[in-house]
């Protein structure tokens, strides 16, 4: 199976500068290539990867574009290939520009087989990257396989390398008869995961001190001069058009941003670690894991603006900030990533992952199938108005998810299923 292995790089100042330059060149190649594709589309034409690659090779011979030759040519070709794939996947008009603000530097080195990776000591390894030479990285785990390609990018303000490795392990197919039990998982805002067997899995990913620090840093960032903050009075007088234009962010602003990224990175790594461990444990112990098919992207989208019918140009309150709070909570528990990790880990143990429709799982009683909003006494407590079953609301939902998952898989259910919605993802 092909898996990704991430390591933190320790680059020299020269390597750091070179990587930033190359990332800039990749960004320029991407944006130029995208503009060219859009231009062709406007005239009902189509430009493909081989043509763009040829034109890139030609552009490199132009003395005015000599800066293109600084970056390894395979990396630039790979950028065009990625662009080609993106345009085919979502359409030329929906592919994003790589803006300096939003895009975080990233580049792919395609020729993995020629890349040499060596272990230097218990803690350190190094990789030989084209034009960059040996780069050291923290050896946190063995590669266990053949390197197919490498991606170098910035995460939490530091350069990282992700090796795509063929680990030589075959995917385990779910066995016909599996003695391991099945489990339903309810992913929640309060508790990260409630299981149908009654277990609650959770961990605090951010400490109170870190929370305080984040709030303070965000407030500080708001006071400092960012790329789009209001220009000084002096600057506005000199150039009336400067208002709203991009300007150079201050050094303090950039420093605060870096500090915020450091805290957020720490929290994210802690969460990713817990998610991976939990997913591994679940797929090892169970023959089937049922989860809700939550559309994390749709749920976390900010609500649409509501125009005010009485006042043109004005907007009604759309509870944006309340939604933002829930969004933070959902993303804070890493729902989308949990499903991905489960699916990936399940390939090693032959566990089946079933996604079921999320509707009513929190309102239905798992004992008698009575479905009513009034069943839910509070966020945490569930009491069936028909049969009187009482218990934790998340555990009840997990039982419903398990029953629906078993129905999808065509297996007998240990609890009465009733009118469970047998729709799979
Ligand atoms: Zn009931």
PDB file of N, CA, C and O in Angstrom, residues 255-325:
ATOM      1  N   UNK A 255       5.630  38.032  13.139  1.00  0.00           N
ATOM      2  CA  UNK A 255       6.109  37.282  14.301  1.00  0.00           C
ATOM      3  C   UNK A 255       4.921  36.720  15.086  1.00  0.00           C
ATOM      4  O   UNK A 255       4.922  35.566  15.513  1.00  0.00           O
ATOM      5  N   UNK A 256       3.885  37.549  15.264  1.00  0.00           N
ATOM      6  CA  UNK A 256       2.693  37.079  15.987  1.00  0.00           C
ATOM      7  C   UNK A 256       2.053  35.916  15.229  1.00  0.00           C
ATOM      8  O   UNK A 256       1.638  34.931  15.823  1.00  0.00           O
ATOM      9  N   UNK A 257       1.995  36.050  13.909  1.00  0.00           N
ATOM     10  CA  UNK A 257       1.409  34.973  13.100  1.00  0.00           C
ATOM     11  C   UNK A 257       2.154  33.670  13.308  1.00  0.00           C
ATOM     12  O   UNK A 257       1.570  32.592  13.418  1.00  0.00           O
ATOM     13  N   UNK A 258       3.461  33.761  13.374  1.00  0.00           N
ATOM     14  CA  UNK A 258       4.299  32.586  13.551  1.00  0.00           C
ATOM     15  C   UNK A 258       4.015  31.935  14.909  1.00  0.00           C
ATOM     16  O   UNK A 258       3.960  30.722  15.027  1.00  0.00           O
ATOM     17  N   UNK A 259       3.820  32.802  15.927  1.00  0.00           N
ATOM     18  CA  UNK A 259       3.546  32.275  17.277  1.00  0.00           C
ATOM     19  C   UNK A 259       2.187  31.588  17.327  1.00  0.00           C
ATOM     20  O   UNK A 259       2.021  30.550  17.965  1.00  0.00           O
ATOM     21  N   UNK A 260       1.211  32.172  16.638  1.00  0.00           N
ATOM     22  CA  UNK A 260      -0.115  31.550  16.586  1.00  0.00           C
ATOM     23  C   UNK A 260      -0.015  30.190  15.903  1.00  0.00           C
ATOM     24  O   UNK A 260      -0.560  29.186  16.383  1.00  0.00           O
ATOM     25  N   UNK A 261       0.724  30.163  14.796  1.00  0.00           N
ATOM     26  CA  UNK A 261       0.875  28.907  14.056  1.00  0.00           C
ATOM     27  C   UNK A 261       1.542  27.847  14.923  1.00  0.00           C
ATOM     28  O   UNK A 261       1.200  26.662  14.852  1.00  0.00           O
ATOM     29  N   UNK A 262       2.473  28.275  15.779  1.00  0.00           N
ATOM     30  CA  UNK A 262       3.172  27.320  16.628  1.00  0.00           C
ATOM     31  C   UNK A 262       2.207  26.673  17.624  1.00  0.00           C
ATOM     32  O   UNK A 262       2.219  25.455  17.824  1.00  0.00           O
ATOM     33  N   UNK A 263       1.348  27.490  18.253  1.00  0.00           N
ATOM     34  CA  UNK A 263       0.383  26.950  19.223  1.00  0.00           C
ATOM     35  C   UNK A 263      -0.619  26.042  18.508  1.00  0.00           C
ATOM     36  O   UNK A 263      -0.896  24.921  18.943  1.00  0.00           O
ATOM     37  N   UNK A 264      -1.140  26.525  17.389  1.00  0.00           N
ATOM     38  CA  UNK A 264      -2.131  25.734  16.663  1.00  0.00           C
ATOM     39  C   UNK A 264      -1.527  24.420  16.173  1.00  0.00           C
ATOM     40  O   UNK A 264      -2.189  23.384  16.181  1.00  0.00           O
ATOM     41  N   UNK A 265      -0.267  24.491  15.763  1.00  0.00           N
ATOM     42  CA  UNK A 265       0.405  23.281  15.297  1.00  0.00           C
ATOM     43  C   UNK A 265       0.520  22.251  16.405  1.00  0.00           C
ATOM     44  O   UNK A 265       0.288  21.054  16.199  1.00  0.00           O
ATOM     45  N   UNK A 266       0.843  22.726  17.593  1.00  0.00           N
ATOM     46  CA  UNK A 266       0.985  21.839  18.744  1.00  0.00           C
ATOM     47  C   UNK A 266      -0.345  21.134  19.022  1.00  0.00           C
ATOM     48  O   UNK A 266      -0.398  19.923  19.230  1.00  0.00           O
ATOM     49  N   UNK A 267      -1.428  21.918  19.009  1.00  0.00           N
ATOM     50  CA  UNK A 267      -2.755  21.363  19.272  1.00  0.00           C
ATOM     51  C   UNK A 267      -3.120  20.362  18.181  1.00  0.00           C
ATOM     52  O   UNK A 267      -3.632  19.277  18.456  1.00  0.00           O
ATOM     53  N   UNK A 268      -2.827  20.728  16.927  1.00  0.00           N
ATOM     54  CA  UNK A 268      -3.192  19.850  15.827  1.00  0.00           C
ATOM     55  C   UNK A 268      -2.429  18.520  15.888  1.00  0.00           C
ATOM     56  O   UNK A 268      -2.998  17.459  15.659  1.00  0.00           O
ATOM     57  N   UNK A 269      -1.150  18.604  16.211  1.00  0.00           N
ATOM     58  CA  UNK A 269      -0.357  17.367  16.286  1.00  0.00           C
ATOM     59  C   UNK A 269      -0.874  16.461  17.396  1.00  0.00           C
ATOM     60  O   UNK A 269      -0.934  15.243  17.251  1.00  0.00           O
ATOM     61  N   UNK A 270      -1.259  17.078  18.517  1.00  0.00           N
ATOM     62  CA  UNK A 270      -1.797  16.301  19.637  1.00  0.00           C
ATOM     63  C   UNK A 270      -3.088  15.600  19.206  1.00  0.00           C
ATOM     64  O   UNK A 270      -3.311  14.434  19.500  1.00  0.00           O
ATOM     65  N   UNK A 271      -3.945  16.335  18.479  1.00  0.00           N
ATOM     66  CA  UNK A 271      -5.222  15.793  18.039  1.00  0.00           C
ATOM     67  C   UNK A 271      -5.018  14.678  17.003  1.00  0.00           C
ATOM     68  O   UNK A 271      -5.621  13.615  17.080  1.00  0.00           O
ATOM     69  N   UNK A 272      -4.110  14.933  16.045  1.00  0.00           N
ATOM     70  CA  UNK A 272      -3.841  13.929  15.010  1.00  0.00           C
ATOM     71  C   UNK A 272      -3.326  12.642  15.638  1.00  0.00           C
ATOM     72  O   UNK A 272      -3.684  11.544  15.221  1.00  0.00           O
ATOM     73  N   UNK A 273      -2.475  12.790  16.632  1.00  0.00           N
ATOM     74  CA  UNK A 273      -1.906  11.631  17.317  1.00  0.00           C
ATOM     75  C   UNK A 273      -3.008  10.813  17.981  1.00  0.00           C
ATOM     76  O   UNK A 273      -3.085   9.596  17.829  1.00  0.00           O
ATOM     77  N   UNK A 274      -3.910  11.502  18.684  1.00  0.00           N
ATOM     78  CA  UNK A 274      -5.008  10.813  19.361  1.00  0.00           C
ATOM     79  C   UNK A 274      -5.933  10.139  18.346  1.00  0.00           C
ATOM     80  O   UNK A 274      -6.341   8.993  18.534  1.00  0.00           O
ATOM     81  N   UNK A 275      -6.227  10.873  17.255  1.00  0.00           N
ATOM     82  CA  UNK A 275      -7.126  10.320  16.228  1.00  0.00           C
ATOM     83  C   UNK A 275      -6.541   9.045  15.629  1.00  0.00           C
ATOM     84  O   UNK A 275      -7.238   8.055  15.438  1.00  0.00           O
ATOM     85  N   UNK A 276      -5.262   9.073  15.317  1.00  0.00           N
ATOM     86  CA  UNK A 276      -4.623   7.907  14.714  1.00  0.00           C
ATOM     87  C   UNK A 276      -4.644   6.730  15.677  1.00  0.00           C
ATOM     88  O   UNK A 276      -5.006   5.614  15.306  1.00  0.00           O
ATOM     89  N   UNK A 277      -4.288   6.986  16.940  1.00  0.00           N
ATOM     90  CA  UNK A 277      -4.259   5.893  17.926  1.00  0.00           C
ATOM     91  C   UNK A 277      -5.651   5.309  18.134  1.00  0.00           C
ATOM     92  O   UNK A 277      -5.824   4.087  18.215  1.00  0.00           O
ATOM     93  N   UNK A 278      -6.661   6.203  18.228  1.00  0.00           N
ATOM     94  CA  UNK A 278      -8.028   5.738  18.439  1.00  0.00           C
ATOM     95  C   UNK A 278      -8.510   4.922  17.242  1.00  0.00           C
ATOM     96  O   UNK A 278      -9.108   3.848  17.415  1.00  0.00           O
ATOM     97  N   UNK A 279      -8.229   5.428  16.039  1.00  0.00           N
ATOM     98  CA  UNK A 279      -8.664   4.714  14.836  1.00  0.00           C
ATOM     99  C   UNK A 279      -8.013   3.334  14.766  1.00  0.00           C
ATOM    100  O   UNK A 279      -8.666   2.328  14.460  1.00  0.00           O
ATOM    101  N   UNK A 280      -6.728   3.257  15.090  1.00  0.00           N
ATOM    102  CA  UNK A 280      -6.018   1.973  15.044  1.00  0.00           C
ATOM    103  C   UNK A 280      -6.612   0.983  16.029  1.00  0.00           C
ATOM    104  O   UNK A 280      -6.799  -0.189  15.720  1.00  0.00           O
ATOM    105  N   UNK A 281      -6.924   1.504  17.225  1.00  0.00           N
ATOM    106  CA  UNK A 281      -7.505   0.643  18.259  1.00  0.00           C
ATOM    107  C   UNK A 281      -8.866   0.118  17.802  1.00  0.00           C
ATOM    108  O   UNK A 281      -9.159  -1.080  17.930  1.00  0.00           O
ATOM    109  N   UNK A 282      -9.671   0.996  17.220  1.00  0.00           N
ATOM    110  CA  UNK A 282     -11.012   0.593  16.788  1.00  0.00           C
ATOM    111  C   UNK A 282     -10.964  -0.468  15.693  1.00  0.00           C
ATOM    112  O   UNK A 282     -11.705  -1.447  15.738  1.00  0.00           O
ATOM    113  N   UNK A 283     -10.080  -0.285  14.700  1.00  0.00           N
ATOM    114  CA  UNK A 283     -10.076  -1.246  13.589  1.00  0.00           C
ATOM    115  C   UNK A 283      -9.398  -2.564  13.990  1.00  0.00           C
ATOM    116  O   UNK A 283      -9.632  -3.590  13.371  1.00  0.00           O
ATOM    117  N   UNK A 284      -8.576  -2.534  15.022  1.00  0.00           N
ATOM    118  CA  UNK A 284      -7.940  -3.770  15.494  1.00  0.00           C
ATOM    119  C   UNK A 284      -8.941  -4.631  16.248  1.00  0.00           C
ATOM    120  O   UNK A 284      -9.010  -5.838  16.075  1.00  0.00           O
ATOM    121  N   UNK A 285      -9.749  -3.965  17.081  1.00  0.00           N
ATOM    122  CA  UNK A 285     -10.637  -4.706  17.977  1.00  0.00           C
ATOM    123  C   UNK A 285     -11.962  -5.111  17.338  1.00  0.00           C
ATOM    124  O   UNK A 285     -12.677  -5.930  17.891  1.00  0.00           O
ATOM    125  N   UNK A 286     -12.315  -4.488  16.197  1.00  0.00           N
ATOM    126  CA  UNK A 286     -13.661  -4.700  15.660  1.00  0.00           C
ATOM    127  C   UNK A 286     -13.652  -5.205  14.226  1.00  0.00           C
ATOM    128  O   UNK A 286     -12.730  -4.947  13.471  1.00  0.00           O
ATOM    129  N   UNK A 287     -14.733  -5.936  13.898  1.00  0.00           N
ATOM    130  CA  UNK A 287     -14.882  -6.413  12.519  1.00  0.00           C
ATOM    131  C   UNK A 287     -15.581  -5.371  11.669  1.00  0.00           C
ATOM    132  O   UNK A 287     -15.462  -5.371  10.454  1.00  0.00           O
ATOM    133  N   UNK A 288     -16.317  -4.487  12.316  1.00  0.00           N
ATOM    134  CA  UNK A 288     -17.050  -3.445  11.592  1.00  0.00           C
ATOM    135  C   UNK A 288     -17.129  -2.189  12.453  1.00  0.00           C
ATOM    136  O   UNK A 288     -17.395  -2.274  13.647  1.00  0.00           O
ATOM    137  N   UNK A 289     -16.868  -1.067  11.855  1.00  0.00           N
ATOM    138  CA  UNK A 289     -17.020   0.210  12.544  1.00  0.00           C
ATOM    139  C   UNK A 289     -18.005   1.042  11.745  1.00  0.00           C
ATOM    140  O   UNK A 289     -17.803   1.286  10.562  1.00  0.00           O
ATOM    141  N   UNK A 290     -19.122   1.415  12.399  1.00  0.00           N
ATOM    142  CA  UNK A 290     -20.117   2.248  11.721  1.00  0.00           C
ATOM    143  C   UNK A 290     -19.982   3.676  12.202  1.00  0.00           C
ATOM    144  O   UNK A 290     -19.880   3.930  13.403  1.00  0.00           O
ATOM    145  N   UNK A 291     -19.937   4.591  11.249  1.00  0.00           N
ATOM    146  CA  UNK A 291     -19.873   6.015  11.604  1.00  0.00           C
ATOM    147  C   UNK A 291     -20.936   6.758  10.817  1.00  0.00           C
ATOM    148  O   UNK A 291     -21.438   6.279   9.816  1.00  0.00           O
ATOM    149  N   UNK A 292     -21.251   7.941  11.305  1.00  0.00           N
ATOM    150  CA  UNK A 292     -22.212   8.772  10.592  1.00  0.00           C
ATOM    151  C   UNK A 292     -21.552   9.342   9.359  1.00  0.00           C
ATOM    152  O   UNK A 292     -20.372   9.693   9.385  1.00  0.00           O
ATOM    153  N   UNK A 293     -22.324   9.451   8.305  1.00  0.00           N
ATOM    154  CA  UNK A 293     -21.819  10.090   7.100  1.00  0.00           C
ATOM    155  C   UNK A 293     -22.027  11.592   7.246  1.00  0.00           C
ATOM    156  O   UNK A 293     -22.977  12.155   6.729  1.00  0.00           O
ATOM    157  N   UNK A 294     -21.144  12.205   8.009  1.00  0.00           N
ATOM    158  CA  UNK A 294     -21.290  13.633   8.247  1.00  0.00           C
ATOM    159  C   UNK A 294     -20.592  14.387   7.144  1.00  0.00           C
ATOM    160  O   UNK A 294     -19.434  14.141   6.858  1.00  0.00           O
ATOM    161  N   UNK A 295     -21.305  15.290   6.563  1.00  0.00           N
ATOM    162  CA  UNK A 295     -20.696  16.119   5.544  1.00  0.00           C
ATOM    163  C   UNK A 295     -19.997  17.270   6.260  1.00  0.00           C
ATOM    164  O   UNK A 295     -20.549  18.335   6.454  1.00  0.00           O
ATOM    165  N   UNK A 296     -18.767  17.012   6.707  1.00  0.00           N
ATOM    166  CA  UNK A 296     -18.059  18.003   7.520  1.00  0.00           C
ATOM    167  C   UNK A 296     -17.904  19.323   6.777  1.00  0.00           C
ATOM    168  O   UNK A 296     -18.045  20.384   7.349  1.00  0.00           O
ATOM    169  N   UNK A 297     -17.627  19.219   5.483  1.00  0.00           N
ATOM    170  CA  UNK A 297     -17.435  20.449   4.699  1.00  0.00           C
ATOM    171  C   UNK A 297     -18.710  21.280   4.679  1.00  0.00           C
ATOM    172  O   UNK A 297     -18.680  22.473   4.901  1.00  0.00           O
ATOM    173  N   UNK A 298     -19.855  20.602   4.409  1.00  0.00           N
ATOM    174  CA  UNK A 298     -21.116  21.328   4.334  1.00  0.00           C
ATOM    175  C   UNK A 298     -21.523  21.884   5.684  1.00  0.00           C
ATOM    176  O   UNK A 298     -22.045  22.987   5.781  1.00  0.00           O
ATOM    177  N   UNK A 299     -21.264  21.097   6.737  1.00  0.00           N
ATOM    178  CA  UNK A 299     -21.677  21.530   8.071  1.00  0.00           C
ATOM    179  C   UNK A 299     -20.865  22.711   8.567  1.00  0.00           C
ATOM    180  O   UNK A 299     -21.339  23.496   9.361  1.00  0.00           O
ATOM    181  N   UNK A 300     -19.626  22.797   8.115  1.00  0.00           N
ATOM    182  CA  UNK A 300     -18.777  23.845   8.648  1.00  0.00           C
ATOM    183  C   UNK A 300     -18.727  25.077   7.749  1.00  0.00           C
ATOM    184  O   UNK A 300     -18.052  26.013   8.044  1.00  0.00           O
ATOM    185  N   UNK A 301     -19.458  25.041   6.642  1.00  0.00           N
ATOM    186  CA  UNK A 301     -19.490  26.221   5.787  1.00  0.00           C
ATOM    187  C   UNK A 301     -20.172  27.347   6.547  1.00  0.00           C
ATOM    188  O   UNK A 301     -21.113  27.115   7.299  1.00  0.00           O
ATOM    189  N   UNK A 302     -19.715  28.584   6.365  1.00  0.00           N
ATOM    190  CA  UNK A 302     -20.364  29.675   7.087  1.00  0.00           C
ATOM    191  C   UNK A 302     -21.710  29.958   6.423  1.00  0.00           C
ATOM    192  O   UNK A 302     -21.854  29.808   5.214  1.00  0.00           O
ATOM    193  N   UNK A 303     -22.729  30.333   7.230  1.00  0.00           N
ATOM    194  CA  UNK A 303     -24.080  30.476   6.684  1.00  0.00           C
ATOM    195  C   UNK A 303     -24.141  31.574   5.629  1.00  0.00           C
ATOM    196  O   UNK A 303     -23.396  32.544   5.690  1.00  0.00           O
ATOM    197  N   UNK A 304     -25.067  31.414   4.673  1.00  0.00           N
ATOM    198  CA  UNK A 304     -25.197  32.382   3.580  1.00  0.00           C
ATOM    199  C   UNK A 304     -25.681  33.725   4.116  1.00  0.00           C
ATOM    200  O   UNK A 304     -26.427  33.784   5.092  1.00  0.00           O
ATOM    201  N   UNK A 305     -25.264  34.800   3.473  1.00  0.00           N
ATOM    202  CA  UNK A 305     -25.699  36.134   3.877  1.00  0.00           C
ATOM    203  C   UNK A 305     -27.191  36.287   3.568  1.00  0.00           C
ATOM    204  O   UNK A 305     -27.682  35.812   2.556  1.00  0.00           O
ATOM    205  N   UNK A 306     -27.925  36.923   4.521  1.00  0.00           N
ATOM    206  CA  UNK A 306     -29.373  37.111   4.330  1.00  0.00           C
ATOM    207  C   UNK A 306     -29.632  38.578   4.023  1.00  0.00           C
ATOM    208  O   UNK A 306     -29.534  39.417   4.916  1.00  0.00           O
ATOM    209  N   UNK A 307     -29.990  38.919   2.784  1.00  0.00           N
ATOM    210  CA  UNK A 307     -30.248  40.325   2.490  1.00  0.00           C
ATOM    211  C   UNK A 307     -31.514  40.802   3.198  1.00  0.00           C
ATOM    212  O   UNK A 307     -32.479  40.057   3.329  1.00  0.00           O
ATOM    213  N   UNK A 308     -31.513  42.045   3.666  1.00  0.00           N
ATOM    214  CA  UNK A 308     -32.674  42.629   4.333  1.00  0.00           C
ATOM    215  C   UNK A 308     -33.664  43.117   3.267  1.00  0.00           C
ATOM    216  O   UNK A 308     -33.312  43.957   2.443  1.00  0.00           O
ATOM    217  N   UNK A 309     -34.926  42.593   3.247  1.00  0.00           N
ATOM    218  CA  UNK A 309     -35.874  42.992   2.194  1.00  0.00           C
ATOM    219  C   UNK A 309     -36.249  44.472   2.270  1.00  0.00           C
ATOM    220  O   UNK A 309     -36.601  45.069   1.264  1.00  0.00           O
ATOM    221  N   UNK A 310     -36.187  45.074   3.498  1.00  0.00           N
ATOM    222  CA  UNK A 310     -36.614  46.461   3.643  1.00  0.00           C
ATOM    223  C   UNK A 310     -35.516  47.455   3.286  1.00  0.00           C
ATOM    224  O   UNK A 310     -35.775  48.551   2.829  1.00  0.00           O
ATOM    225  N   UNK A 311     -34.276  47.062   3.560  1.00  0.00           N
ATOM    226  CA  UNK A 311     -33.178  47.991   3.301  1.00  0.00           C
ATOM    227  C   UNK A 311     -32.229  47.382   2.276  1.00  0.00           C
ATOM    228  O   UNK A 311     -31.454  46.487   2.610  1.00  0.00           O
ATOM    229  N   UNK A 312     -32.275  47.822   1.031  1.00  0.00           N
ATOM    230  CA  UNK A 312     -31.381  47.246   0.029  1.00  0.00           C
ATOM    231  C   UNK A 312     -29.923  47.476   0.411  1.00  0.00           C
ATOM    232  O   UNK A 312     -29.568  48.549   0.893  1.00  0.00           O
ATOM    233  N   UNK A 313     -29.113  46.461   0.194  1.00  0.00           N
ATOM    234  CA  UNK A 313     -27.687  46.611   0.497  1.00  0.00           C
ATOM    235  C   UNK A 313     -27.351  46.259   1.927  1.00  0.00           C
ATOM    236  O   UNK A 313     -26.193  46.092   2.284  1.00  0.00           O
ATOM    237  N   UNK A 314     -28.394  46.141   2.805  1.00  0.00           N
ATOM    238  CA  UNK A 314     -28.123  45.782   4.193  1.00  0.00           C
ATOM    239  C   UNK A 314     -28.421  44.293   4.396  1.00  0.00           C
ATOM    240  O   UNK A 314     -29.075  43.655   3.574  1.00  0.00           O
ATOM    241  N   UNK A 315     -27.923  43.734   5.490  1.00  0.00           N
ATOM    242  CA  UNK A 315     -28.099  42.308   5.727  1.00  0.00           C
ATOM    243  C   UNK A 315     -28.680  42.049   7.103  1.00  0.00           C
ATOM    244  O   UNK A 315     -28.424  42.795   8.041  1.00  0.00           O
ATOM    245  N   UNK A 316     -29.483  41.003   7.197  1.00  0.00           N
ATOM    246  CA  UNK A 316     -30.034  40.593   8.488  1.00  0.00           C
ATOM    247  C   UNK A 316     -29.011  39.725   9.203  1.00  0.00           C
ATOM    248  O   UNK A 316     -28.114  39.159   8.576  1.00  0.00           O
ATOM    249  N   UNK A 317     -29.214  39.589  10.525  1.00  0.00           N
ATOM    250  CA  UNK A 317     -28.314  38.732  11.286  1.00  0.00           C
ATOM    251  C   UNK A 317     -28.495  37.288  10.802  1.00  0.00           C
ATOM    252  O   UNK A 317     -29.619  36.827  10.633  1.00  0.00           O
ATOM    253  N   UNK A 318     -27.425  36.580  10.523  1.00  0.00           N
ATOM    254  CA  UNK A 318     -27.570  35.193  10.073  1.00  0.00           C
ATOM    255  C   UNK A 318     -26.878  34.223  11.027  1.00  0.00           C
ATOM    256  O   UNK A 318     -26.523  33.117  10.653  1.00  0.00           O
ATOM    257  N   UNK A 319     -26.678  34.663  12.255  1.00  0.00           N
ATOM    258  CA  UNK A 319     -26.090  33.824  13.297  1.00  0.00           C
ATOM    259  C   UNK A 319     -24.727  33.289  12.891  1.00  0.00           C
ATOM    260  O   UNK A 319     -24.360  32.179  13.189  1.00  0.00           O
ATOM    261  N   UNK A 320     -24.013  34.134  12.192  1.00  0.00           N
ATOM    262  CA  UNK A 320     -22.716  33.733  11.683  1.00  0.00           C
ATOM    263  C   UNK A 320     -21.739  33.392  12.806  1.00  0.00           C
ATOM    264  O   UNK A 320     -21.038  32.388  12.746  1.00  0.00           O
ATOM    265  N   UNK A 321     -21.757  34.228  13.849  1.00  0.00           N
ATOM    266  CA  UNK A 321     -20.752  33.994  14.886  1.00  0.00           C
ATOM    267  C   UNK A 321     -21.074  32.751  15.708  1.00  0.00           C
ATOM    268  O   UNK A 321     -20.173  32.021  16.120  1.00  0.00           O
ATOM    269  N   UNK A 322     -22.405  32.470  15.903  1.00  0.00           N
ATOM    270  CA  UNK A 322     -22.761  31.240  16.619  1.00  0.00           C
ATOM    271  C   UNK A 322     -22.309  30.027  15.817  1.00  0.00           C
ATOM    272  O   UNK A 322     -21.751  29.086  16.341  1.00  0.00           O
ATOM    273  N   UNK A 323     -22.555  30.095  14.516  1.00  0.00           N
ATOM    274  CA  UNK A 323     -22.159  28.999  13.640  1.00  0.00           C
ATOM    275  C   UNK A 323     -20.637  28.844  13.674  1.00  0.00           C
ATOM    276  O   UNK A 323     -20.117  27.739  13.693  1.00  0.00           O
ATOM    277  N   UNK A 324     -19.946  29.978  13.709  1.00  0.00           N
ATOM    278  CA  UNK A 324     -18.488  29.926  13.727  1.00  0.00           C
ATOM    279  C   UNK A 324     -18.004  29.172  14.964  1.00  0.00           C
ATOM    280  O   UNK A 324     -17.052  28.411  14.905  1.00  0.00           O
ATOM    281  N   UNK A 325     -18.733  29.378  16.099  1.00  0.00           N
ATOM    282  CA  UNK A 325     -18.357  28.687  17.325  1.00  0.00           C
ATOM    283  C   UNK A 325     -18.530  27.190  17.188  1.00  0.00           C
ATOM    284  O   UNK A 325     -17.653  26.409  17.554  1.00  0.00           O
TER     285      UNK A 325
END
